[in-house]
Short mmCIF file of C-alpha atoms in Angstrom, two decimals:
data_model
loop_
_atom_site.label_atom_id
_atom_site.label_comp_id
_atom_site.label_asym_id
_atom_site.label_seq_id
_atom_site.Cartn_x
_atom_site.Cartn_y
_atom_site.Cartn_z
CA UNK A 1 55.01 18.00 -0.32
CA UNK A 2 54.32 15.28 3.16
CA UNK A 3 54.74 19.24 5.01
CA UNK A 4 51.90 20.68 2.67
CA UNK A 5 50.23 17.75 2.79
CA UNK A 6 49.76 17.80 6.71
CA UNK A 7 49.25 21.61 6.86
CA UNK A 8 45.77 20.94 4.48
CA UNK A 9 44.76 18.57 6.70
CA UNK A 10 44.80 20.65 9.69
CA UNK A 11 43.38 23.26 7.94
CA UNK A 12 40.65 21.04 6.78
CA UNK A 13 39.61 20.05 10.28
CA UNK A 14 39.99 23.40 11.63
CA UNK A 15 37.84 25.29 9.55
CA UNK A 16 35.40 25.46 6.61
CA UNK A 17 37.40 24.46 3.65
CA UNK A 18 37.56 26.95 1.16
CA UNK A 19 41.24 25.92 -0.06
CA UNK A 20 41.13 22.78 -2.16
CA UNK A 21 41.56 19.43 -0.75
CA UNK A 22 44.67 18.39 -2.60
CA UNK A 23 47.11 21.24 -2.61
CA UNK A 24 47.13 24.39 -5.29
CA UNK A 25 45.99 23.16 -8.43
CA UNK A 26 49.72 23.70 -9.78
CA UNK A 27 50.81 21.65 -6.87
CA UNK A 28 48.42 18.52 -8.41
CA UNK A 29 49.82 19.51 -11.98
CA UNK A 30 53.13 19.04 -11.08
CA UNK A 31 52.52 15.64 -8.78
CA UNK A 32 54.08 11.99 -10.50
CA UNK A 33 51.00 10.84 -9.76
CA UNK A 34 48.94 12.81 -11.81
CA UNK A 35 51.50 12.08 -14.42
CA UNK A 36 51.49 8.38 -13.66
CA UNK A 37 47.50 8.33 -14.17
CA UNK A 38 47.63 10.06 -17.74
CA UNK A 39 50.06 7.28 -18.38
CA UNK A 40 48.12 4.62 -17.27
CA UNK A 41 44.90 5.94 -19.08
CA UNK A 42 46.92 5.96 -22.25
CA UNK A 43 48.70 3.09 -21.81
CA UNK A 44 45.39 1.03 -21.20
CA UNK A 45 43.77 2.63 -23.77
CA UNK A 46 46.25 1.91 -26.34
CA UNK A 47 46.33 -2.05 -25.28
CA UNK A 48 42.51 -2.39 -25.26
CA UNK A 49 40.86 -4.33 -28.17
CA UNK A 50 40.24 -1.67 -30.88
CA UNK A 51 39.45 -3.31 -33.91
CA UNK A 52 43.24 -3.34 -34.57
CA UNK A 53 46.68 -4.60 -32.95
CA UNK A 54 48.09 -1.34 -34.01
CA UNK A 55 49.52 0.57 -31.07
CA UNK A 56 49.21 -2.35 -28.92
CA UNK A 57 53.37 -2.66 -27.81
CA UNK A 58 53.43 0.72 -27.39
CA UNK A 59 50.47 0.77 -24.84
CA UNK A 60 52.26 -2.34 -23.14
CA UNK A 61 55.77 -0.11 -23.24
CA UNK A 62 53.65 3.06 -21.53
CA UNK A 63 51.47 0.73 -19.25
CA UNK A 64 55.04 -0.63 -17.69
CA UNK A 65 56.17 3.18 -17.45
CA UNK A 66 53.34 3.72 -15.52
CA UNK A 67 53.34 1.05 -13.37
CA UNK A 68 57.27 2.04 -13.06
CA UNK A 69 55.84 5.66 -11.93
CA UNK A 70 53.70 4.47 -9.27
CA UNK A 71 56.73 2.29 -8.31
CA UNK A 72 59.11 5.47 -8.04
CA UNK A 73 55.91 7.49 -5.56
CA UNK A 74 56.11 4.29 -3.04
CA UNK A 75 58.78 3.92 -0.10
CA UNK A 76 60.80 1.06 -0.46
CA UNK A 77 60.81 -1.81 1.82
CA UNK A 78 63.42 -2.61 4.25
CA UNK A 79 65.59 -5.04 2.89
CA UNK A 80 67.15 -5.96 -0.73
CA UNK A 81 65.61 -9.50 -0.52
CA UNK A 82 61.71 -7.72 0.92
CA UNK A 83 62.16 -5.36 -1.89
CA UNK A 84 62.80 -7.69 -4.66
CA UNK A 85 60.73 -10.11 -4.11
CA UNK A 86 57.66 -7.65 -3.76
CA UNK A 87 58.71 -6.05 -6.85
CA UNK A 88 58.67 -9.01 -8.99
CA UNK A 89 55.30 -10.23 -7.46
CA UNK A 90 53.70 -6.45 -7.42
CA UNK A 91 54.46 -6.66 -11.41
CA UNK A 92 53.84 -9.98 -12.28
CA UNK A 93 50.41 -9.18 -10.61
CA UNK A 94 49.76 -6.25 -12.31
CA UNK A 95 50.62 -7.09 -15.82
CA UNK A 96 49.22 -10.18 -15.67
CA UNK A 97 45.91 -8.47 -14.65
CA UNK A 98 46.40 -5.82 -17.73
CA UNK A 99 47.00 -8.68 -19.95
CA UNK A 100 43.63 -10.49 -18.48
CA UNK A 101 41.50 -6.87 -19.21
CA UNK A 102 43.12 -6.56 -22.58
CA UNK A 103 43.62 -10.20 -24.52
CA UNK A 104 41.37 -10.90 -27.72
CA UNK A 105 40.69 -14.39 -27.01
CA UNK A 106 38.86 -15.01 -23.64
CA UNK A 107 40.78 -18.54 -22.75
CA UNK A 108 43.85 -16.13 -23.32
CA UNK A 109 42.10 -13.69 -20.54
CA UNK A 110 41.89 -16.80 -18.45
CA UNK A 111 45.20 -17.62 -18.34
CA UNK A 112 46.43 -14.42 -17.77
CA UNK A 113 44.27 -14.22 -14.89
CA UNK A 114 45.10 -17.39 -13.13
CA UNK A 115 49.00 -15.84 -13.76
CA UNK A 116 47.90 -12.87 -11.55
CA UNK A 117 46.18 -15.26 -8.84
CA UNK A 118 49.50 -16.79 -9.00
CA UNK A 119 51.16 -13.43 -8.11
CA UNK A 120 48.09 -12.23 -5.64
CA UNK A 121 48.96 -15.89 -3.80
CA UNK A 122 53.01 -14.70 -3.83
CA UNK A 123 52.18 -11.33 -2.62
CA UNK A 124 50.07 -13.21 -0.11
CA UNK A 125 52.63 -15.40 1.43
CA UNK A 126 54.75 -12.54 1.46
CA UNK A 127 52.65 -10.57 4.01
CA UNK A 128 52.79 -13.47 6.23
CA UNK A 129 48.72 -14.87 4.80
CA UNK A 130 49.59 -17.70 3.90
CA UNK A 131 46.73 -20.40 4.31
CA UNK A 132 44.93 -17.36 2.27
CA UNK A 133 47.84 -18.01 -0.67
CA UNK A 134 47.18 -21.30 -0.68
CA UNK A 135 43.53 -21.09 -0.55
CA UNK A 136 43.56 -18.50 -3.40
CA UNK A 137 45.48 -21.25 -5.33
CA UNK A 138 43.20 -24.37 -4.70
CA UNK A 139 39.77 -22.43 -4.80
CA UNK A 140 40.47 -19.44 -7.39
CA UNK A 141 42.88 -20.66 -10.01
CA UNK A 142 41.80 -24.40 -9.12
CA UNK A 143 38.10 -24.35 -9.37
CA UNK A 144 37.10 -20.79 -10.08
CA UNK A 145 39.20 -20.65 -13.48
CA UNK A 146 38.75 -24.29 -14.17
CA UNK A 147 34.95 -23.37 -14.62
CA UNK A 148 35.60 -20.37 -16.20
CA UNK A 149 37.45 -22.49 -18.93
CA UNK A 150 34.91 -24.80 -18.96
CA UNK A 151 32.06 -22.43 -19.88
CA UNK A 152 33.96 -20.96 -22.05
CA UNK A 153 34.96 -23.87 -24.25
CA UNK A 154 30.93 -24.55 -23.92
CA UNK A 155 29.56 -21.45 -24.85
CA UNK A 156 32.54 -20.30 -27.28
CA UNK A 157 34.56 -22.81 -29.30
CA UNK A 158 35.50 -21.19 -32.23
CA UNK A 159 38.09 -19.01 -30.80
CA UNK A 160 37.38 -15.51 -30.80
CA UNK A 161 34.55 -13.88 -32.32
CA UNK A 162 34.14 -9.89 -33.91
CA UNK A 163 32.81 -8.80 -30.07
CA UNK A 164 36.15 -10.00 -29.01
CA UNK A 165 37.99 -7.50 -31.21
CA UNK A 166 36.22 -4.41 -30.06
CA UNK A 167 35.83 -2.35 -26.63
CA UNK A 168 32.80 -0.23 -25.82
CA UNK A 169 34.32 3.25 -24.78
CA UNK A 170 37.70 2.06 -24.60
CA UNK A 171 39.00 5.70 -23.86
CA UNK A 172 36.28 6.54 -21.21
CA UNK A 173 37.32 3.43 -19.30
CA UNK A 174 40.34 3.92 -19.25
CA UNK A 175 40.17 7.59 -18.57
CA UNK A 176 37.96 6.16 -15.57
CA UNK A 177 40.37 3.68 -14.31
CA UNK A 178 42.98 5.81 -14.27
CA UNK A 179 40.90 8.94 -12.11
CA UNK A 180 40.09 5.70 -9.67
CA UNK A 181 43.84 5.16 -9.70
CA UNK A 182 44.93 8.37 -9.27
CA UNK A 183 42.12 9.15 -5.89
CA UNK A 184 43.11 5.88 -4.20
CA UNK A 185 47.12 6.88 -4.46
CA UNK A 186 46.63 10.06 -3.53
CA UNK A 187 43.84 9.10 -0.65
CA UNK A 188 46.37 6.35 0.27
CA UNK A 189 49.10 8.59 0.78
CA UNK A 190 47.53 11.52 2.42
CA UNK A 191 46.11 8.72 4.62
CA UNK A 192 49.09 7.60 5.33
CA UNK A 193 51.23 10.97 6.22
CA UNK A 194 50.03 11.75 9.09
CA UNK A 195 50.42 8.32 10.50
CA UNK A 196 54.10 8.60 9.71
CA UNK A 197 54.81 11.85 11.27
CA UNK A 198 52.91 10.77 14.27
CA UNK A 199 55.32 10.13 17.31
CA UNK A 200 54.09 7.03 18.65
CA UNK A 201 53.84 4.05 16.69
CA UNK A 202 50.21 2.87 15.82
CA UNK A 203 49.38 -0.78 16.42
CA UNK A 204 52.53 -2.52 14.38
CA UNK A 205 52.91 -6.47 14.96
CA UNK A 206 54.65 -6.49 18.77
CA UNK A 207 57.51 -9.54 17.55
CA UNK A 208 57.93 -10.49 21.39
CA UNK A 209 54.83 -10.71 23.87
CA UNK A 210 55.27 -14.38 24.85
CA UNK A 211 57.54 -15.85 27.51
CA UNK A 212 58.99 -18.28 25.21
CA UNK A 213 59.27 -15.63 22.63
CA UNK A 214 57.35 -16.43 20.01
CA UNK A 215 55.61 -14.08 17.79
CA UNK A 216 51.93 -13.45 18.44
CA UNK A 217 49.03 -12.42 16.26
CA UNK A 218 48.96 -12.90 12.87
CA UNK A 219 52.59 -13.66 12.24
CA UNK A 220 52.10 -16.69 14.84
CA UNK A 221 53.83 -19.72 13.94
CA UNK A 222 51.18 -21.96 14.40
CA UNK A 223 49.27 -19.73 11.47
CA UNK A 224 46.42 -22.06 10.41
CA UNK A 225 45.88 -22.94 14.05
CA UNK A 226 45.16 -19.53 15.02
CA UNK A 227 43.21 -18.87 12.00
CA UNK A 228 41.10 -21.70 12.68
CA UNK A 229 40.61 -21.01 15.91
CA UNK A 230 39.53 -17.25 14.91
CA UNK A 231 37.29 -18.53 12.33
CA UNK A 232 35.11 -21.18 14.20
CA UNK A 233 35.56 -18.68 17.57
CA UNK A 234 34.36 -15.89 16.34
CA UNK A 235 32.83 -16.18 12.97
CA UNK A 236 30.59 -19.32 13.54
CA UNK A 237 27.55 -18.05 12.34
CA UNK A 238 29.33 -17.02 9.32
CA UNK A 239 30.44 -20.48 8.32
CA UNK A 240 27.38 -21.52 8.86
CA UNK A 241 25.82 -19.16 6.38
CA UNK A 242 28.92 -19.50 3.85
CA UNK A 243 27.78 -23.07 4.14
CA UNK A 244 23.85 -22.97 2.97
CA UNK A 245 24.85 -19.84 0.75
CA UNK A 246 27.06 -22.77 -1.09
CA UNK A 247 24.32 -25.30 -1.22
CA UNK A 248 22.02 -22.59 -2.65
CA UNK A 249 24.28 -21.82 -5.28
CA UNK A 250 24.76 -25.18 -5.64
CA UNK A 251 20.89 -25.75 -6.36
CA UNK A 252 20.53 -22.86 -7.86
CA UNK A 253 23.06 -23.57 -10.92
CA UNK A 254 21.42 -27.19 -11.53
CA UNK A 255 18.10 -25.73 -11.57
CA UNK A 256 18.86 -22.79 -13.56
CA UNK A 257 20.46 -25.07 -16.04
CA UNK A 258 17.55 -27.85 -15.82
CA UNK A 259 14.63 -26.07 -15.55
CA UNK A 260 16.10 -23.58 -18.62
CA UNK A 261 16.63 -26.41 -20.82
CA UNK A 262 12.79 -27.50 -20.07
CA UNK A 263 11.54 -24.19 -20.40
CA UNK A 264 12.93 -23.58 -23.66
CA UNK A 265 11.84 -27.20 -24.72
CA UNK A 266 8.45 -26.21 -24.19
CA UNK A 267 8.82 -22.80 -25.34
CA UNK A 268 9.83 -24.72 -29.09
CA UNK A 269 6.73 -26.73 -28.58
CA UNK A 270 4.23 -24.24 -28.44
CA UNK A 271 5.76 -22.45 -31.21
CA UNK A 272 5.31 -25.44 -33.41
CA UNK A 273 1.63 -26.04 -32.72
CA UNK A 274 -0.53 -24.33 -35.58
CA UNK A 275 -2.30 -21.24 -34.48
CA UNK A 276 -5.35 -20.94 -36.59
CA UNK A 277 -7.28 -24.44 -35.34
CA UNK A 278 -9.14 -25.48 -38.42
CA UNK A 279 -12.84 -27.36 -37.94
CA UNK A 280 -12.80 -30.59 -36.76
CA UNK A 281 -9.38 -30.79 -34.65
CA UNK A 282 -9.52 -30.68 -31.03
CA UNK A 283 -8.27 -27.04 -29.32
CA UNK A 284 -6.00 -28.72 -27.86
CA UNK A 285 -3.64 -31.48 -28.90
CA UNK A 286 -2.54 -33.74 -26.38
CA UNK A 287 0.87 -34.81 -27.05
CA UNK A 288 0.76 -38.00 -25.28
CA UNK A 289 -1.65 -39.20 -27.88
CA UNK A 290 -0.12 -41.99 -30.13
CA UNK A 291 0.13 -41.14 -33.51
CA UNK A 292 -2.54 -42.95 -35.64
CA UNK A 293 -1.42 -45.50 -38.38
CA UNK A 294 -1.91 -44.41 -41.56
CA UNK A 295 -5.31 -45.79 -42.67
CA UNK A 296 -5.14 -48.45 -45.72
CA UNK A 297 -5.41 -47.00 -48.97
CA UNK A 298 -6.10 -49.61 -51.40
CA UNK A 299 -6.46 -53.57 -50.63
CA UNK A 300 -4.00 -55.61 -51.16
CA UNK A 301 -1.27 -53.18 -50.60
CA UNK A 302 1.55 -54.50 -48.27
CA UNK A 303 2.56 -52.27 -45.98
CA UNK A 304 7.01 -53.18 -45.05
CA UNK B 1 60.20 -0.88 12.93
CA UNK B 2 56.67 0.76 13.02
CA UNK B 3 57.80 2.24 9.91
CA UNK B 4 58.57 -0.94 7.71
CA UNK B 5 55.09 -2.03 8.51
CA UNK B 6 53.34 0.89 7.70
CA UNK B 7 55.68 1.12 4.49
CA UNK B 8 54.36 -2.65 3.60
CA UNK B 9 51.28 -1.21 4.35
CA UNK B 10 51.48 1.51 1.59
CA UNK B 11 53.10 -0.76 -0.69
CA UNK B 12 50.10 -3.20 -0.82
CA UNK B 13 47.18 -1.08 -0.53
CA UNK B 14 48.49 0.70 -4.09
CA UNK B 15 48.72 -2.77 -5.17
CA UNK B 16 45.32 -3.63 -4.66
CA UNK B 17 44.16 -0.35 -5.44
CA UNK B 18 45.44 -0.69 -9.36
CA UNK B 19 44.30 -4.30 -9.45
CA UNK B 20 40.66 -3.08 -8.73
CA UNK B 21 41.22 -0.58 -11.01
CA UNK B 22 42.36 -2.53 -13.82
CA UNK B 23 39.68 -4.84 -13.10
CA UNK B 24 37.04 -2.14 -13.74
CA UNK B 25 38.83 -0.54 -16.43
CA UNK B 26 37.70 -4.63 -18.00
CA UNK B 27 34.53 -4.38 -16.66
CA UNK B 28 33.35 -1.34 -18.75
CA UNK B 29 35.23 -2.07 -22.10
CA UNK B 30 34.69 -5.75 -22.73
CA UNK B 31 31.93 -7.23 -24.26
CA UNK B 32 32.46 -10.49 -23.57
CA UNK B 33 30.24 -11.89 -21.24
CA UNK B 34 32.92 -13.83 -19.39
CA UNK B 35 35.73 -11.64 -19.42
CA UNK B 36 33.37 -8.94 -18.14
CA UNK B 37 32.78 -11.78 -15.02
CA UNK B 38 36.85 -12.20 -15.14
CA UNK B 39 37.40 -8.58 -14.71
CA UNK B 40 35.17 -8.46 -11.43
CA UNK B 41 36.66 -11.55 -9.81
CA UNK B 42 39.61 -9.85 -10.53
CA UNK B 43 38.06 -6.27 -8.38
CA UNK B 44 37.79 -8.96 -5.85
CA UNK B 45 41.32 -9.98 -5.62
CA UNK B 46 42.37 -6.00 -5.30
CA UNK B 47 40.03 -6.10 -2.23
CA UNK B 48 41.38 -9.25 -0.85
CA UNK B 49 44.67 -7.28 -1.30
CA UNK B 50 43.80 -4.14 0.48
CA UNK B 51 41.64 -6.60 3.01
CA UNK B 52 45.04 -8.74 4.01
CA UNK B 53 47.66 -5.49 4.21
CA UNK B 54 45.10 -3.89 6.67
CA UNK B 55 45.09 -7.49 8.73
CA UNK B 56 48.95 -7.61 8.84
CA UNK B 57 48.97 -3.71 9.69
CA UNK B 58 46.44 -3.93 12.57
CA UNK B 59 47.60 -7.57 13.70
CA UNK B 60 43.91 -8.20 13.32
CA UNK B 61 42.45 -11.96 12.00
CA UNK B 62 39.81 -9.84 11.02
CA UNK B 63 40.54 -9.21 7.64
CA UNK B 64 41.78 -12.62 6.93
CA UNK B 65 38.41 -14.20 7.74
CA UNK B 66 37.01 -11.73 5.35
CA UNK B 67 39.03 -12.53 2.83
CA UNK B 68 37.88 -16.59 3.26
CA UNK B 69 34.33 -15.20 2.72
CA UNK B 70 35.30 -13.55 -0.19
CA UNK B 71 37.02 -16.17 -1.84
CA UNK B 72 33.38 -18.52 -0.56
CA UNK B 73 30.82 -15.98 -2.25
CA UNK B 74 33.18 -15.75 -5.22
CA UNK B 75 33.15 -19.53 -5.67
CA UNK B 76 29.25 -19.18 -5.30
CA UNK B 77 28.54 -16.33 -7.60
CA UNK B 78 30.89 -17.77 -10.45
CA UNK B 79 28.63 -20.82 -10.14
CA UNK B 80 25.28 -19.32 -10.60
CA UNK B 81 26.58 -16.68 -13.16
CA UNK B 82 28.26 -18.99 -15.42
CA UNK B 83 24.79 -21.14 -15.47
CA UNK B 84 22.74 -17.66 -16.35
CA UNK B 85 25.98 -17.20 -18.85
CA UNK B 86 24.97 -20.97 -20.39
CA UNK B 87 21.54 -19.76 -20.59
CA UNK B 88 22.24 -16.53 -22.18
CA UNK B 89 24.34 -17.97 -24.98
CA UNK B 90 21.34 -20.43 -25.64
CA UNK B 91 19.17 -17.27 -25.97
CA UNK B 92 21.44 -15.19 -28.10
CA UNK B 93 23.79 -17.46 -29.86
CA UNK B 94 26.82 -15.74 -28.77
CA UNK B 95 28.50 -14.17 -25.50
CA UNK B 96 28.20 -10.52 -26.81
CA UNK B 97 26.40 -7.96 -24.69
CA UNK B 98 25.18 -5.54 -27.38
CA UNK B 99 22.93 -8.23 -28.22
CA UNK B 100 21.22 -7.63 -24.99
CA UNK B 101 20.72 -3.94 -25.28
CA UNK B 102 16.79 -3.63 -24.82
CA UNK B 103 17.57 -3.68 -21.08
CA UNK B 104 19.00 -0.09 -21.25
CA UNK B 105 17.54 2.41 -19.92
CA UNK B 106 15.17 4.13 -21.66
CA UNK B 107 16.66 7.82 -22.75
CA UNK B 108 20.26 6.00 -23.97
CA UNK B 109 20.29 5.58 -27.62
CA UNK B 110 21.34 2.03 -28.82
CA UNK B 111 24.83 0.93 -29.63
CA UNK B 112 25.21 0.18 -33.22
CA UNK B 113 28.20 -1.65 -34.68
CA UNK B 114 29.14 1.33 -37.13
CA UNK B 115 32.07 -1.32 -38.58
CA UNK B 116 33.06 -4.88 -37.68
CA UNK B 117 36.58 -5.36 -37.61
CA UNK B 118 38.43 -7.62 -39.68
CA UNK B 119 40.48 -10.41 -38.42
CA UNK B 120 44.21 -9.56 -38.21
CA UNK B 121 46.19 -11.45 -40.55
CA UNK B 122 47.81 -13.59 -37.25
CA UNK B 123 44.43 -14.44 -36.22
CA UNK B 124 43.51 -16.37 -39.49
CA UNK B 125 42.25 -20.01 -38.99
CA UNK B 126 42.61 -22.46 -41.33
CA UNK B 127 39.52 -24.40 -42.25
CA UNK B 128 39.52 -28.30 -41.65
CA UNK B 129 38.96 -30.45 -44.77
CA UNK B 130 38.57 -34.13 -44.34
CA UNK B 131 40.75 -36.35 -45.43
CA UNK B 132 39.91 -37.69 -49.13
CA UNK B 133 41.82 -40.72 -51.06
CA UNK B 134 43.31 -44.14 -50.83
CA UNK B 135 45.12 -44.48 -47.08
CA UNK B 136 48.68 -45.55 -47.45
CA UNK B 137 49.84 -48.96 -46.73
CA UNK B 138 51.43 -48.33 -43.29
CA UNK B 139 54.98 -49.24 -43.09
CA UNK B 140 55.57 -52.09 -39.81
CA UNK B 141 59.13 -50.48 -39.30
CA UNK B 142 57.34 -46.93 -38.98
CA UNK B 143 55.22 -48.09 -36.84
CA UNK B 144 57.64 -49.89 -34.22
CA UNK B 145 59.80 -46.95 -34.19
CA UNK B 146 60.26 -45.53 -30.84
CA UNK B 147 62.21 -42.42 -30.95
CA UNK B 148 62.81 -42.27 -27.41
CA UNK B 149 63.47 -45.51 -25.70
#
């Protein structure tokens, strides 16, 4: 398939294309990935809030056989203890993210998400990233999800509601996700061919370039060092614009919240001031007029 | 070995490319207000995914430092939305988005809850009643029992 692959490709550039981009079309019927996207699409389709829990393990089961699919179309890394540990984190990751898209009760969607932050921060320190792992620990599942929680034991106490239970075109979406899927594989590994037939090696991490030997680049030893010094090198301006972009949003929330509350204070005001004015009452009532004592009726009444 | 990295390389960017999808596969179906705001932090992770295997692959900082940003604008955006969320739920009473449908365009016919499903059976809550009656004499040996020392 890699030798078909690269023979389309030259054709492409060559000349006009008039054969289709990804092989014969009983080429693309007989691809795992195709397969792997139908299961996917089922499989998400299955565990998406329906009205009913029915055929709910059964999209989990073909979810995981998907996944497992996709697993099977990948090279392996180099390396039992590599391979494993990507593994576990690729599918703690990915199920955990599933299980975010497809719980009924949204706190339930939060936890499942700050499970696959857990495994995005893994897969992270795996690369060799890893102020970015911890980072994506502190700031995402430390602040991010904190206030998620937060708003959503504000705005939704009562567990979960009827909305909760249902999906708005649960087969289109998932029909959509799993097309998405399916082109980034497929662009991903035809993208990826070429560079692997190709005879010289393309920009991999050189391990020795110093005189004491040290790695260099990205897999430096002194990582946050390096990063730091690439950040306030290089990306200054940035920083400096990540910085007032945080005090606006910053602002921004407080007033939304502050100036909302007031609005819709005044907005119940007006609506309680009559809208017919009847003769002898002023147009418009001030409202910080004191209320008038209720005259005497009769003499001699004592008033507590 | 050029050919571990660009194996890593592979490995990851499929990663991040069925995080993002999973994370608009949420985006369309829920109609929570707040998982729909989950489901595109979580399009942001896949492209902090497919951002950090293309940093490791090119040796370049370059995607780290836009990964940083990412995580920054996500901090700020989950800030202001969950305010205009606050707001919204004072509007509407509730986080559902078919109650905001008037801001659809104009040739799409409205979505109408043909049936509301029931709660499944495991889902039941029980109601809280309050306590009515004479409160029990507490017992002083009860009470100064430590189970665990």
């Amino acid at each position: 398939m890699t030798a078909g692959l690269l023979a389309q490709i030259d054709s492409a550039v060559a000349a006009a294309a008039e054969e289709p981009a990804f092989g014969s079309a009983a080429a693309v019927l007989r691809s795992p990935l195709l397969w792997a996207s139908v299961l996917f699409a089922i499989g998400l389709w299955l565990s998406l809030p329906r009205g009913t829990y029915r055929g709910r393990t059964l999209g989990h089961v073909i979810t995981i056989a998907a996944v497992g699919v996709f697993a099977w179309q990948l090279p392996a890394l180099v390396g039992w203890l590599d391979r494993g540990l990507f593994a576990c984190l690729a599918v703690v990751t990915i199920l955990s993210c599933v299980g975010a898209v497809t719980a009924r009760n949204p706190v339930y969607c939060a936890i499942w998400f700050g499970l696959a932050l857990l495994g995005t921060a893994g897969l992270f320190l795996l690369i060799g990233a890893q102020f970015l792992s911890v980072a994506t620990v502190t700031v995402y599942a430390g602040a991010i999800l904190v206030t998620f929680l937060f708003v959503i034991m504000l705005a939704q106490p009562r567990g979960h509601a009827f909305y909760d239970r249902m999906s708005w075109e649960a087969f289109l979406s998932a029909a959509a996700g799993a097309v998405l899927v399916g082109l980034l594989t497929a662009a991903i590994q035809q993208g990826v061919a070429p560079l692997r037939e190709a005879a010289a090696p393309v920009a991999a991490v050189a391990p020795v370039d110093r005189e004491d030997g040290a790695l260099h680049g990205i897999l430096a030893e002194e990582h946050v060092a390096q990063l730091a010094q690439e950040l306030v090198g290089r990306h200054l301006v940035a920083i400096q614009a990540a910085g007032a972009l945080m005090l606006a949003a910053l602002v921004g929330a407080v007033a939304i919240i502050a100036y909302g509350r007031q609005s819709e204070d005044a907005s119940v005001e007006l609506a309680q001031r009559p809208l017919v004015r009847t003769a002898g009452e002023p147009a418009i009532v001030s409202p910080q007029q004191p209320e008038q004592p209720p005259p005497r009726e009769a003499p001699g009444r004592i008033h507590a | 070995m050029p050919d571990a990295e660009l194996t890593l390389l592979q490995n990851y960017l499929v990663v991040g490319a069925i995080v993002f999808a999973i994370g608009m596969v949420g985006f369309l179906a829920r109609r929570n207000v707040i998982v729909m705001f989950l489901s595109a932090e979580m399009m942001l992770q896949g492209v902090s995914l497919t951002l950090v295997a293309l940093s490791r692959y090119h040796n370049d900082w370059g995607g780290q430092m836009l990964v940083i940003f990412i995580i920054t604008v996500a901090a700020c955006e989950a800030a202001i939305a969950l305010a205009l969320v606050l707001m919204i739920v004072r509007r509407a009473g509730k986080l559902d988005i078919a109650f905001w449908q008037l801001t659809r365009e104009e040739n799409q016919p409205p979505f109408v809850d043909v049936e509301i499903p029931e709660p499944a059976y495991r889902d039941r809550t029980w109601p809280h009643l309050t306590p009515a009656g004479i409160e029990p004499a507490k017992d002083p040996d009860a009470l100064a029992h430590r189970p665990r020392v």
